[in-house]
Amino acid sequence: DETNKQIQSITEAVFTDYKQMIVDAIPAFTSTTIRPLLHDILQVLMDMGKGSQCPEPDNSLEGLVDVRDLFLSESRALALLGRGNSPYGDLFRSLYSVLDRMMSATDENGMPEMNSLIATLTERQSNVEGDIHFRGDLFSQNIDVALNGLNAKIDIALSDLRISNIDSLGAPIKLLQPMMGESSALNNSVSIGVGEDALRTSFTLKVNGEGDEIQVNNELELGISLK
């Protein structure tokens, strides 16, 4: 206890004497060191993600399958400028009809009954209704930083991802809905985080770095709430 008091006393004395100097130096330190370092880290992460961008629509698929005729009744397909002659039979139309009823069904509070299904499925995965939990490391990357005389190796890892309150969908739910004049395009829209509890994502971010004059070991518990 005595050692801790001495350390605290020294820290308070240093802070009192050099507080203004430290405060004045923060903008310059941020501009010349922190900002370029974060820029390099973000650039590496962006370069990593370039290979996983969403593909552009493949025009060669146009005309192969008309989703209006695949999913909808003849009259509804025709109203959306489909052929309206049931060229694919009734199997996919029947499955889509079941999905459509599930999306449109609501409880006494006006909330989609699909939330109950989501709650059951997520409880099997995480033992908590509406939560999905991915334990262990999900992502890790080693980054070499060489900037303004700063040479360091930084390890970034993301682990223990939890997504909570997935069973908070709001009405209406629109999934796989054929569109007017589009043979291969589908409309998807859904509201989530509706109700008292927000949709929440939490994860652990580990940042370890070592260089000529720097050593960093940080473990952060981060969370984002969306409503």
Coordinates of C-alpha atoms in Angstrom, one line a residue:
D1 CA 0.0 0.0 0.0
E2 CA 2.8 2.4 0.9
T3 CA 4.5 1.8 -2.5
N4 CA 1.2 2.5 -4.3
K5 CA 0.8 5.8 -2.4
Q6 CA 4.3 6.8 -3.4
I7 CA 3.7 6.0 -7.0
Q8 CA 0.4 7.9 -6.9
S9 CA 2.0 10.9 -5.2
I10 CA 4.8 11.0 -7.9
T11 CA 2.3 10.7 -10.7
E12 CA 0.1 13.5 -9.3
A13 CA 3.2 15.8 -8.9
V14 CA 4.4 15.1 -12.5
F15 CA 0.9 15.7 -13.8
T16 CA 0.6 19.0 -11.9
D17 CA 3.9 20.3 -13.1
Y18 CA 3.7 19.2 -16.7
K19 CA -0.1 19.2 -17.3
Q20 CA -0.2 22.2 -19.6
M21 CA 2.9 20.9 -21.6
I22 CA 1.2 17.6 -22.2
V23 CA -2.1 19.2 -23.2
D24 CA -0.3 21.5 -25.7
A25 CA 1.6 18.6 -27.2
I26 CA -1.4 16.4 -27.8
P27 CA -2.5 18.1 -31.1
A28 CA 0.9 17.9 -32.7
F29 CA 1.5 14.3 -31.5
T30 CA -1.9 13.3 -32.9
S31 CA -1.2 15.0 -36.2
T32 CA 2.3 13.7 -36.8
T33 CA 2.1 10.2 -35.2
I34 CA -1.3 8.9 -34.3
R35 CA -3.2 10.0 -37.4
P36 CA -0.6 8.6 -39.9
L37 CA -0.4 5.4 -37.9
L38 CA -4.2 4.9 -38.0
H39 CA -4.2 5.8 -41.7
D40 CA -1.7 3.1 -42.4
I41 CA -3.6 0.5 -40.4
L42 CA -6.9 1.4 -42.1
Q43 CA -5.3 1.3 -45.5
V44 CA -4.1 -2.2 -44.8
L45 CA -7.5 -3.3 -43.6
M46 CA -9.2 -1.8 -46.7
D47 CA -6.7 -3.5 -49.0
M48 CA -7.5 -6.8 -47.3
G49 CA -11.2 -6.3 -47.9
K50 CA -10.9 -5.5 -51.6
G51 CA -10.9 -9.2 -52.5
S52 CA -14.3 -9.7 -50.8
Q53 CA -16.4 -6.9 -52.3
C54 CA -19.9 -7.7 -53.5
P55 CA -19.8 -8.8 -57.1
E56 CA -21.5 -6.7 -59.8
P57 CA -24.7 -8.2 -61.3
D58 CA -24.0 -10.8 -63.9
N59 CA -25.9 -9.7 -67.0
S60 CA -25.4 -13.1 -68.6
L61 CA -28.0 -14.4 -66.1
E62 CA -30.7 -12.2 -67.6
G63 CA -33.5 -14.3 -69.1
L64 CA -32.3 -17.7 -67.6
V65 CA -34.8 -17.6 -64.7
D66 CA -37.5 -15.1 -64.2
V67 CA -38.0 -14.8 -60.5
R68 CA -41.4 -13.2 -61.0
D69 CA -42.7 -16.4 -62.6
L70 CA -40.6 -18.6 -60.3
F71 CA -42.1 -17.3 -57.0
L72 CA -45.4 -15.7 -57.8
S73 CA -48.8 -16.7 -59.0
E74 CA -49.6 -16.2 -62.7
S75 CA -51.6 -13.1 -62.0
R76 CA -49.0 -11.5 -59.7
A77 CA -46.2 -12.4 -62.1
L78 CA -48.1 -10.9 -65.0
A79 CA -48.8 -7.7 -63.0
L80 CA -45.0 -7.3 -62.6
L81 CA -44.5 -7.8 -66.4
G82 CA -43.5 -11.4 -66.1
R83 CA -44.7 -14.1 -68.5
G84 CA -47.5 -15.3 -66.2
N85 CA -47.6 -18.8 -67.6
S86 CA -46.1 -20.9 -64.8
P87 CA -43.0 -22.0 -66.8
Y88 CA -41.3 -23.5 -63.6
G89 CA -44.2 -25.4 -62.0
D90 CA -45.5 -24.9 -58.5
L91 CA -42.7 -26.1 -56.1
F92 CA -40.8 -22.9 -55.6
R93 CA -44.1 -20.9 -55.7
S94 CA -45.4 -23.0 -52.8
L95 CA -42.2 -22.6 -50.8
Y96 CA -42.2 -18.8 -51.4
S97 CA -45.9 -18.7 -50.3
V98 CA -44.9 -20.2 -47.0
L99 CA -42.1 -17.7 -46.5
D100 CA -44.4 -14.9 -47.5
R101 CA -47.0 -15.9 -44.9
M102 CA -44.2 -16.1 -42.2
M103 CA -43.0 -12.6 -43.1
S104 CA -46.5 -11.0 -43.0
A105 CA -47.7 -12.7 -39.8
T106 CA -47.7 -10.5 -36.7
D107 CA -48.5 -10.9 -33.0
E108 CA -50.9 -8.9 -30.8
N109 CA -48.3 -6.2 -30.5
G110 CA -47.8 -5.8 -34.2
M111 CA -44.4 -7.4 -34.1
P112 CA -43.5 -10.1 -36.7
E113 CA -44.0 -13.6 -35.5
M114 CA -40.7 -14.5 -37.2
N115 CA -39.1 -13.1 -34.0
S116 CA -40.2 -16.2 -32.2
L117 CA -38.5 -18.5 -34.7
I118 CA -35.3 -16.4 -34.5
A119 CA -35.4 -16.5 -30.7
T120 CA -35.7 -20.3 -30.8
L121 CA -32.9 -20.8 -33.3
T122 CA -30.5 -18.4 -31.6
E123 CA -31.1 -20.0 -28.2
R124 CA -29.8 -23.3 -29.6
Q125 CA -26.6 -21.6 -30.6
S126 CA -25.8 -19.3 -27.6
N127 CA -28.3 -20.5 -24.9
V128 CA -29.7 -16.9 -25.0
E129 CA -32.8 -16.0 -27.0
G130 CA -32.0 -13.5 -29.7
D131 CA -28.2 -13.8 -29.2
I132 CA -25.5 -15.3 -31.4
H133 CA -22.1 -15.8 -29.8
F134 CA -18.9 -16.7 -31.8
R135 CA -16.2 -17.6 -29.3
G136 CA -12.5 -17.5 -29.9
D137 CA -10.5 -15.6 -32.5
L138 CA -12.4 -14.6 -35.6
F139 CA -9.8 -12.4 -37.3
S140 CA -6.1 -11.6 -36.9
Q141 CA -3.6 -9.6 -38.9
N142 CA 0.0 -8.7 -38.6
I143 CA 0.9 -5.2 -39.8
D144 CA 4.4 -3.7 -40.4
V145 CA 4.5 0.0 -39.9
A146 CA 7.3 2.2 -41.1
L147 CA 6.4 5.9 -40.7
N148 CA 8.5 9.0 -39.8
G149 CA 11.2 6.9 -38.2
L150 CA 8.7 4.7 -36.4
N151 CA 9.2 1.1 -37.1
A152 CA 6.9 -1.3 -35.4
K153 CA 5.1 -4.6 -35.9
I154 CA 1.5 -4.5 -34.8
D155 CA -0.8 -7.5 -34.3
I156 CA -4.5 -6.9 -34.5
A157 CA -7.1 -9.6 -33.4
L158 CA -10.8 -9.7 -33.1
S159 CA -12.5 -12.3 -30.9
D160 CA -15.6 -13.2 -28.9
L161 CA -18.2 -11.6 -31.2
R162 CA -21.7 -11.4 -29.8
I163 CA -24.7 -10.1 -31.6
S164 CA -27.7 -9.5 -29.3
N165 CA -31.4 -8.9 -29.8
I166 CA -31.6 -10.2 -33.3
D167 CA -35.2 -11.2 -32.5
S168 CA -36.2 -7.5 -32.7
L169 CA -37.4 -7.4 -36.3
G170 CA -40.1 -4.8 -37.1
A171 CA -42.9 -5.1 -39.6
P172 CA -43.1 -5.2 -42.5
I173 CA -40.4 -7.7 -43.5
K174 CA -39.6 -7.9 -47.2
L175 CA -37.3 -10.7 -48.4
L176 CA -36.8 -12.1 -51.9
Q177 CA -39.6 -9.9 -53.3
P178 CA -39.7 -9.8 -57.2
M179 CA -39.7 -6.3 -58.7
M180 CA -41.7 -4.6 -61.4
G181 CA -40.0 -5.0 -64.8
E182 CA -37.0 -6.9 -63.3
S183 CA -36.6 -10.6 -64.2
S184 CA -33.5 -11.3 -62.0
A185 CA -33.7 -8.6 -59.2
L186 CA -35.1 -9.1 -55.8
N187 CA -36.1 -6.5 -53.2
N188 CA -35.0 -7.1 -49.5
S189 CA -35.7 -4.7 -46.6
V190 CA -36.1 -5.3 -42.9
S191 CA -36.0 -3.2 -39.7
I192 CA -34.1 -4.5 -36.8
G193 CA -33.6 -3.2 -33.2
V194 CA -37.4 -2.4 -33.0
G195 CA -38.9 -2.3 -29.6
E196 CA -37.4 -1.6 -26.1
D197 CA -34.0 -3.3 -26.7
A198 CA -31.6 -2.1 -29.4
L199 CA -29.6 -4.4 -31.6
R200 CA -26.1 -4.7 -30.0
T201 CA -22.8 -6.0 -31.2
S202 CA -19.9 -6.5 -28.9
F203 CA -16.4 -8.0 -29.4
T204 CA -12.9 -8.0 -28.0
L205 CA -10.2 -6.1 -29.9
K206 CA -6.6 -6.9 -29.1
V207 CA -3.8 -4.6 -30.3
N208 CA -0.2 -5.7 -29.6
G209 CA 2.7 -3.8 -31.0
E210 CA 6.5 -3.8 -30.6
G211 CA 9.1 -1.5 -32.2
D212 CA 12.3 0.3 -31.7
E213 CA 10.9 2.7 -29.0
I214 CA 7.4 1.4 -28.5
Q215 CA 5.6 -1.5 -26.9
V216 CA 1.8 -1.7 -26.8
N217 CA -0.5 -4.3 -25.3
N218 CA -4.1 -3.4 -25.3
E219 CA -7.3 -5.5 -25.0
L220 CA -10.5 -3.6 -25.6
E221 CA -14.1 -4.6 -25.0
L222 CA -16.1 -2.7 -27.6
G223 CA -19.8 -2.5 -28.2
I224 CA -22.1 -0.9 -30.7
S225 CA -25.9 -0.4 -30.2
L226 CA -28.2 0.3 -33.1
K227 CA -31.8 1.4 -32.8

